[in-house]
PDB file of C-alpha atoms in Angstrom:
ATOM      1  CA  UNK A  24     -12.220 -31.368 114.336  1.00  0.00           C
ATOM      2  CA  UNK A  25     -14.203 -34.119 112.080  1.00  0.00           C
ATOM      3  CA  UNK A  26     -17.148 -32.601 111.956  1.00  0.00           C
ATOM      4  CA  UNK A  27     -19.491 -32.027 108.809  1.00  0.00           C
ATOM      5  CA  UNK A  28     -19.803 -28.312 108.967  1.00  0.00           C
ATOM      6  CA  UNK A  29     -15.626 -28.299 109.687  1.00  0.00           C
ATOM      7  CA  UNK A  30     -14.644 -29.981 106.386  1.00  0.00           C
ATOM      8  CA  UNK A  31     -16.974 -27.939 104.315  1.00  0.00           C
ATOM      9  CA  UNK A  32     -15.518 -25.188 105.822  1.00  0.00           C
ATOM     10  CA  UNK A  33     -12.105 -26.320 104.419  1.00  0.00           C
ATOM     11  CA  UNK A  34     -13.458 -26.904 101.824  1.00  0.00           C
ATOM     12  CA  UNK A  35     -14.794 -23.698 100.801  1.00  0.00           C
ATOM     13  CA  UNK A  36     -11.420 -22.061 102.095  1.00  0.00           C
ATOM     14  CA  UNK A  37      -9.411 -24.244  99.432  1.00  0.00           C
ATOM     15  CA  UNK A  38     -11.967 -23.358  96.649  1.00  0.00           C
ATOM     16  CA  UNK A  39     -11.041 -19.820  97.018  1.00  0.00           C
ATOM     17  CA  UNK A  40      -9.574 -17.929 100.294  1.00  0.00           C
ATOM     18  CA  UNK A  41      -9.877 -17.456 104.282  1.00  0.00           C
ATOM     19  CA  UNK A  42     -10.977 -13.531 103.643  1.00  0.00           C
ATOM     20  CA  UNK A  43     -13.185 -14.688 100.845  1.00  0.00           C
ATOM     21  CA  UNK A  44     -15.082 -17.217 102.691  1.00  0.00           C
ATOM     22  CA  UNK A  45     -14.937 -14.996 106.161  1.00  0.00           C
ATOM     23  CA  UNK A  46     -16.895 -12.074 103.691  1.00  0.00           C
ATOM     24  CA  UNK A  47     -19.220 -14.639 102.641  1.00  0.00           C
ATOM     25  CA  UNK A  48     -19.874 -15.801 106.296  1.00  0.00           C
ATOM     26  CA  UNK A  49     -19.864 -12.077 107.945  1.00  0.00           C
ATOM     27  CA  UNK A  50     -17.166 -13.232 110.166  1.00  0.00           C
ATOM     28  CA  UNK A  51     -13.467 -11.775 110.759  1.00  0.00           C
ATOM     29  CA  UNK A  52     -10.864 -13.354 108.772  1.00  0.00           C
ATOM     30  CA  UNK A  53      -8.905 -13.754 112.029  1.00  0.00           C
ATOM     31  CA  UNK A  54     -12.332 -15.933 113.683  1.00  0.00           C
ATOM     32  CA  UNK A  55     -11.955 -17.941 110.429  1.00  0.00           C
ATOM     33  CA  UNK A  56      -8.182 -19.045 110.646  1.00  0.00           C
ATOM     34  CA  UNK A  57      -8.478 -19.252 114.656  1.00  0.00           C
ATOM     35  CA  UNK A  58     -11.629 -21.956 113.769  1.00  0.00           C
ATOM     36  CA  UNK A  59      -9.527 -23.606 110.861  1.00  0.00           C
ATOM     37  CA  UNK A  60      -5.796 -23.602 113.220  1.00  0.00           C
ATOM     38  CA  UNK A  61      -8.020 -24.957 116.401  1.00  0.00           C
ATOM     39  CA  UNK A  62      -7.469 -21.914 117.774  1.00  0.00           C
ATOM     40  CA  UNK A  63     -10.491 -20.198 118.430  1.00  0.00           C
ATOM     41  CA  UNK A  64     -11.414 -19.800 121.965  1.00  0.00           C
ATOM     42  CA  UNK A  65     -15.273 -19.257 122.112  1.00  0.00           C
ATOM     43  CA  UNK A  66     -18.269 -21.722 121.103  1.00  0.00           C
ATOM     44  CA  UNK A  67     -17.769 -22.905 117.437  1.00  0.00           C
ATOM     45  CA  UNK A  68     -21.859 -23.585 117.279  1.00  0.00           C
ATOM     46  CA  UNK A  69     -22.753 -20.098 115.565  1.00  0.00           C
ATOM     47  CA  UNK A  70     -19.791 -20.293 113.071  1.00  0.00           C
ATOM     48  CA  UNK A  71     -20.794 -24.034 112.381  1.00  0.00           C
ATOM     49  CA  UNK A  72     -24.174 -23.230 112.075  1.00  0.00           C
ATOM     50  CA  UNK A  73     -23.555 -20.269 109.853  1.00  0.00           C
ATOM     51  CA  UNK A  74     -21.413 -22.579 107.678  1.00  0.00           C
ATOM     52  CA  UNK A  75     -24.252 -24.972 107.296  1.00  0.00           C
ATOM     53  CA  UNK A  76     -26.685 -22.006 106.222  1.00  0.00           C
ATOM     54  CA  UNK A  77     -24.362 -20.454 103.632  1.00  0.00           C
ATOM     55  CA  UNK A  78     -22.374 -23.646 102.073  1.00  0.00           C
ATOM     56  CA  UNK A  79     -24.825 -26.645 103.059  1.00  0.00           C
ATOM     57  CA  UNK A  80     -26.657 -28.518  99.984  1.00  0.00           C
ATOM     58  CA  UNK A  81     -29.813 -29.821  99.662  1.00  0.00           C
ATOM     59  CA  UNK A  82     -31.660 -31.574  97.075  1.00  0.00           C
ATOM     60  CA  UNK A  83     -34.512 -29.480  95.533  1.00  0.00           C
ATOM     61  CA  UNK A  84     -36.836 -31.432  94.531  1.00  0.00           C
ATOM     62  CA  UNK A  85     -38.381 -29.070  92.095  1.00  0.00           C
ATOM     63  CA  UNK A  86     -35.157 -28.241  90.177  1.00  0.00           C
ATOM     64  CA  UNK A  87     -34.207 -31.608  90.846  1.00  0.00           C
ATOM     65  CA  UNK A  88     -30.310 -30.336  91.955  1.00  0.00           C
ATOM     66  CA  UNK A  89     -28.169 -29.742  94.915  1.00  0.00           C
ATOM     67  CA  UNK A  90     -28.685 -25.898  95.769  1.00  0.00           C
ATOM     68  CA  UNK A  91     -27.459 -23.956  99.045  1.00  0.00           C
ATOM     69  CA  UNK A  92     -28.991 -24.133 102.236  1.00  0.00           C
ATOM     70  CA  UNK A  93     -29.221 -20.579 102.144  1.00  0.00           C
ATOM     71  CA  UNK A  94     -30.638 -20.289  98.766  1.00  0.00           C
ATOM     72  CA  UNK A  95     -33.290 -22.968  99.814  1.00  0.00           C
ATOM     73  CA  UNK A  96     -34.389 -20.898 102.619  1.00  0.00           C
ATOM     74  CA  UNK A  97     -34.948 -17.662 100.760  1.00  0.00           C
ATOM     75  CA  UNK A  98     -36.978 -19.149  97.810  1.00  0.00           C
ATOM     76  CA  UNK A  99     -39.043 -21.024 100.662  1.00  0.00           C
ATOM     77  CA  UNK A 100     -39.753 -18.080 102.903  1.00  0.00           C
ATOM     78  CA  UNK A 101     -39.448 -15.260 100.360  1.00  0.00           C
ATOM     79  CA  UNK A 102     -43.069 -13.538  99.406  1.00  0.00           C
ATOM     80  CA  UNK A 103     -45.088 -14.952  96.431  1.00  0.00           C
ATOM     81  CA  UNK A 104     -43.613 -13.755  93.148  1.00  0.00           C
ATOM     82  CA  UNK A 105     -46.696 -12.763  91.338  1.00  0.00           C
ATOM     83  CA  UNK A 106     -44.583 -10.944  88.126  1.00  0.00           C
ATOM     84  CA  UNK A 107     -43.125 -14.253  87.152  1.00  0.00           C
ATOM     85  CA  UNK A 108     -45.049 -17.543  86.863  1.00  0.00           C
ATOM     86  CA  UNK A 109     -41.441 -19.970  86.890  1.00  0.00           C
ATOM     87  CA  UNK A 110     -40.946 -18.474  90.114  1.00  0.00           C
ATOM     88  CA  UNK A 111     -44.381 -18.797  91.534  1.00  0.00           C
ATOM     89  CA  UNK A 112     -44.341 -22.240  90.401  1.00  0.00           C
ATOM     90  CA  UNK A 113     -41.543 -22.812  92.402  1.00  0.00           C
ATOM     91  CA  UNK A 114     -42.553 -20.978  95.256  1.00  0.00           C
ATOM     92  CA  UNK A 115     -45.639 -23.491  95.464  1.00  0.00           C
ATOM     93  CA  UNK A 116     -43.353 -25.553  95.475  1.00  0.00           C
ATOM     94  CA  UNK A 117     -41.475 -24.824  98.109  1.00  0.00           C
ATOM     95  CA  UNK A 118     -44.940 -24.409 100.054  1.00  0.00           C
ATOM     96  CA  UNK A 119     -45.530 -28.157 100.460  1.00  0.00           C
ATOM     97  CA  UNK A 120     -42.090 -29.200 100.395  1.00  0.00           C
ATOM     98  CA  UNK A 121     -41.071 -31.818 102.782  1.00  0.00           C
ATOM     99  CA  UNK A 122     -37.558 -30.420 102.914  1.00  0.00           C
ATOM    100  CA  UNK A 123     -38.475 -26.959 104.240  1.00  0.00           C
ATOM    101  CA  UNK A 124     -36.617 -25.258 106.252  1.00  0.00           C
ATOM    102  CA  UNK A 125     -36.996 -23.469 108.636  1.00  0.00           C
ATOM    103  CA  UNK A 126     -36.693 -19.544 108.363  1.00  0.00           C
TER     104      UNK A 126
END
């Protein structure tokens, strides 16, 4: 496999371990070294797209760094922090950002 979601995935496992990363993911660490040994017989598109969500970047433009996927997601979708006015000026943000995902 050569595809983007399959090298982060090694990746990840390298940075630290399969049972780490298959905690992280909500997956079995079996699933994980069946994906990672070509192995696994079912669909790959849920694991990819899992791996994507969790361990994807993208640039924020309002901290102006590379944060998760995941991370991105919840700050863009979460409900307006009224208690802290950092994070409500990000969340406004993340209202009109062109980079939005979707929830």
């Amino acid at each position: 496999m050569t595809e983007q979601w399959f090298d982060i995935l090694k990746k990840e496992v390298a940075k630290s371990s399969q049972h780490a990363v298959a905690d992280k993911l909500g997956y079995s660490l079996t699933s994980i070294n069946l994906v990672l040994n070509g192995k696994y017989n079912g669909g790959t598109g849920r694991i990819a797209e899992k791996v994507v969500r969790v361990y994807g970047k993208v640039a924020c433009p309002h901290l102006l760094t590379s944060i998760a996927l995941n991370d991105c997601r919840n700050y863009a979708h979460a409900a307006a922090p009224t208690h802290n006015p950092t994070k409500m000026a990000h969340w406004k943000a993340c209202l009109n950002c062109p980079k939005r995902p979707e929830k």
